[in-house]
């Protein structure tokens, strides 16, 4: 988020501010997602896991929290758990190149090379499509899904 970007030079301060936000609004998933992200940047995987878990308890549709939790599991070499969690995130956001890349990395760690290759290829395809869409937007072209007609 913008706040994390501004506070990157002072992550302990960012953590304190997000802890305060979570105390003020303990039922807001976004607060825990942001707090977990700061903990992750501080390399505090245990706290990041705790707060990502809380975020998805509060909002099962928060794909960023599922992604973060999968990264924590991957970084702590809990690959079966990482795969399960990244699959939950993909169910929410199947067009995320980052999620496909993460799933491919986890599959490699699980020695499922053929599946990993397909997943990484899908991540590349989606990343290229995103770049193409940005270029089209910059040129003022209409961006549409192939199965949807263009608007008049």
CSV table of C-alpha atoms in Angstrom, one decimal:
chain,number,residue,atom,x,y,z
A,1,UNK,CA,0.0,0.0,0.0
A,2,UNK,CA,1.0,3.7,-0.2
A,3,UNK,CA,1.4,3.8,3.6
A,4,UNK,CA,3.9,0.9,3.5
A,5,UNK,CA,5.7,2.5,0.6
A,6,UNK,CA,6.1,5.7,2.6
A,7,UNK,CA,7.1,3.9,5.8
A,8,UNK,CA,9.6,1.4,4.2
A,9,UNK,CA,12.4,3.4,5.7
A,10,UNK,CA,10.9,3.0,9.2
A,11,UNK,CA,9.2,-0.4,9.3
A,12,UNK,CA,9.1,-0.6,13.1
A,13,UNK,CA,7.1,2.6,13.1
A,14,UNK,CA,4.8,1.2,10.4
A,15,UNK,CA,4.3,-1.9,12.5
A,16,UNK,CA,3.4,0.2,15.6
A,17,UNK,CA,0.9,2.2,13.5
A,18,UNK,CA,-0.8,-0.9,12.0
A,19,UNK,CA,-0.9,-2.5,15.5
A,20,UNK,CA,-2.7,0.6,16.7
A,21,UNK,CA,-5.1,0.5,13.7
A,22,UNK,CA,-5.9,-3.1,14.4
A,23,UNK,CA,-6.6,-2.3,18.1
A,24,UNK,CA,-8.9,0.5,17.1
A,25,UNK,CA,-10.7,-1.6,14.4
A,26,UNK,CA,-10.1,-5.2,15.4
A,27,UNK,CA,-12.7,-6.6,12.9
A,28,UNK,CA,-11.2,-5.0,9.8
A,29,UNK,CA,-9.3,-7.6,7.7
A,30,UNK,CA,-7.3,-4.9,5.8
A,31,UNK,CA,-5.6,-3.8,9.0
A,32,UNK,CA,-4.2,-7.2,9.6
A,33,UNK,CA,-3.2,-7.7,6.0
A,34,UNK,CA,-1.2,-4.5,6.1
A,35,UNK,CA,0.3,-5.4,9.5
A,36,UNK,CA,1.2,-8.8,8.2
A,37,UNK,CA,2.9,-7.3,5.2
A,38,UNK,CA,5.1,-5.1,7.4
A,39,UNK,CA,6.0,-8.1,9.6
A,40,UNK,CA,6.9,-10.0,6.5
A,41,UNK,CA,9.2,-7.2,5.4
A,42,UNK,CA,10.7,-7.2,8.9
A,43,UNK,CA,11.4,-11.0,8.4
A,44,UNK,CA,9.1,-11.8,11.3
A,45,UNK,CA,7.4,-14.8,9.7
A,46,UNK,CA,5.6,-15.9,12.9
A,47,UNK,CA,3.9,-12.6,13.3
A,48,UNK,CA,3.2,-12.3,9.5
A,49,UNK,CA,1.5,-15.7,9.6
A,50,UNK,CA,-0.5,-14.8,12.6
A,51,UNK,CA,-1.8,-11.6,11.1
A,52,UNK,CA,-2.4,-13.0,7.6
A,53,UNK,CA,-4.4,-15.8,9.3
A,54,UNK,CA,-6.5,-13.2,11.1
A,55,UNK,CA,-7.1,-11.3,7.9
A,56,UNK,CA,-8.4,-14.3,6.1
A,57,UNK,CA,-10.5,-15.3,9.1
A,58,UNK,CA,-12.2,-11.9,8.9
A,59,UNK,CA,-12.4,-11.8,5.1
A,60,UNK,CA,-12.1,-15.0,3.2
A,61,UNK,CA,-12.2,-13.0,-0.1
A,62,UNK,CA,-9.0,-11.0,0.6
A,63,UNK,CA,-6.7,-12.4,-2.0
A,64,UNK,CA,-3.7,-10.4,-0.9
A,65,UNK,CA,-3.8,-12.0,2.6
A,66,UNK,CA,-4.0,-15.5,1.1
A,67,UNK,CA,-1.1,-14.6,-1.2
A,68,UNK,CA,0.9,-13.3,1.8
A,69,UNK,CA,0.2,-16.4,3.9
A,70,UNK,CA,1.3,-18.6,1.0
A,71,UNK,CA,4.5,-16.7,0.8
A,72,UNK,CA,5.1,-17.2,4.5
A,73,UNK,CA,4.5,-20.9,4.1
A,74,UNK,CA,6.8,-21.0,1.1
A,75,UNK,CA,9.6,-19.1,2.9
A,76,UNK,CA,9.3,-21.5,5.9
A,77,UNK,CA,9.4,-24.5,3.6
A,78,UNK,CA,5.9,-25.6,4.3
A,79,UNK,CA,5.2,-26.3,0.7
A,80,UNK,CA,2.0,-28.4,0.9
A,81,UNK,CA,0.4,-25.7,3.1
A,82,UNK,CA,1.6,-23.0,0.7
A,83,UNK,CA,0.0,-24.9,-2.3
A,84,UNK,CA,-3.3,-25.2,-0.5
A,85,UNK,CA,-3.3,-21.5,0.4
A,86,UNK,CA,-2.2,-20.2,-3.0
A,87,UNK,CA,-5.0,-22.4,-4.5
A,88,UNK,CA,-7.4,-20.5,-2.3
A,89,UNK,CA,-6.0,-17.2,-3.5
A,90,UNK,CA,-6.3,-18.3,-7.2
A,91,UNK,CA,-9.9,-19.2,-6.6
A,92,UNK,CA,-10.4,-15.5,-5.8
A,93,UNK,CA,-8.2,-14.1,-8.5
A,94,UNK,CA,-7.4,-16.6,-11.3
A,95,UNK,CA,-6.0,-13.8,-13.5
A,96,UNK,CA,-3.1,-12.9,-11.1
A,97,UNK,CA,0.2,-13.5,-12.7
A,98,UNK,CA,1.9,-13.2,-9.3
A,99,UNK,CA,-0.3,-16.0,-7.9
A,100,UNK,CA,0.5,-18.3,-10.9
A,101,UNK,CA,4.2,-17.6,-10.5
A,102,UNK,CA,4.0,-18.4,-6.7
A,103,UNK,CA,2.1,-21.6,-7.4
A,104,UNK,CA,4.7,-22.6,-10.0
A,105,UNK,CA,7.5,-22.0,-7.5
A,106,UNK,CA,5.8,-24.1,-4.8
A,107,UNK,CA,5.1,-26.9,-7.3
A,108,UNK,CA,8.9,-26.9,-8.2
A,109,UNK,CA,9.7,-27.3,-4.5
A,110,UNK,CA,7.2,-30.2,-4.4
A,111,UNK,CA,9.1,-31.8,-7.4
A,112,UNK,CA,6.0,-31.5,-9.6
A,113,UNK,CA,8.0,-30.1,-12.5
A,114,UNK,CA,5.5,-30.5,-15.3
A,115,UNK,CA,2.7,-28.8,-13.4
A,116,UNK,CA,5.2,-26.1,-12.3
A,117,UNK,CA,6.1,-25.5,-16.0
A,118,UNK,CA,2.5,-25.0,-17.0
A,119,UNK,CA,1.8,-22.7,-14.0
A,120,UNK,CA,4.9,-20.6,-14.7
A,121,UNK,CA,3.9,-20.4,-18.4
A,122,UNK,CA,0.4,-19.2,-17.4
A,123,UNK,CA,2.0,-16.6,-15.1
A,124,UNK,CA,4.1,-15.4,-18.0
A,125,UNK,CA,1.1,-15.2,-20.3
A,126,UNK,CA,-0.9,-13.2,-17.8
A,127,UNK,CA,2.0,-10.8,-17.1
A,128,UNK,CA,2.4,-10.2,-20.8
A,129,UNK,CA,-1.3,-9.6,-21.2
A,130,UNK,CA,-1.2,-7.0,-18.4
A,131,UNK,CA,1.8,-5.3,-20.1
A,132,UNK,CA,-0.1,-5.3,-23.4
A,133,UNK,CA,-3.2,-3.9,-21.7
A,134,UNK,CA,-1.2,-1.1,-20.1
A,135,UNK,CA,0.3,-0.2,-23.5
A,136,UNK,CA,-3.2,-0.2,-25.1
A,137,UNK,CA,-4.5,2.0,-22.4
A,138,UNK,CA,-1.6,4.4,-22.9
A,139,UNK,CA,-2.5,4.6,-26.6
A,140,UNK,CA,-6.2,5.2,-25.7
A,141,UNK,CA,-7.3,1.8,-27.1
A,142,UNK,CA,-10.3,-0.1,-25.6
A,143,UNK,CA,-9.3,-3.1,-23.5
A,144,UNK,CA,-11.8,-5.9,-23.5
A,145,UNK,CA,-11.9,-9.6,-22.6
A,146,UNK,CA,-12.0,-11.9,-25.7
A,147,UNK,CA,-15.4,-13.3,-24.8
A,148,UNK,CA,-17.0,-9.9,-24.2
A,149,UNK,CA,-18.2,-7.6,-27.0
A,150,UNK,CA,-16.7,-4.1,-27.1
A,151,UNK,CA,-18.9,-1.4,-25.8
A,152,UNK,CA,-20.5,0.9,-28.4
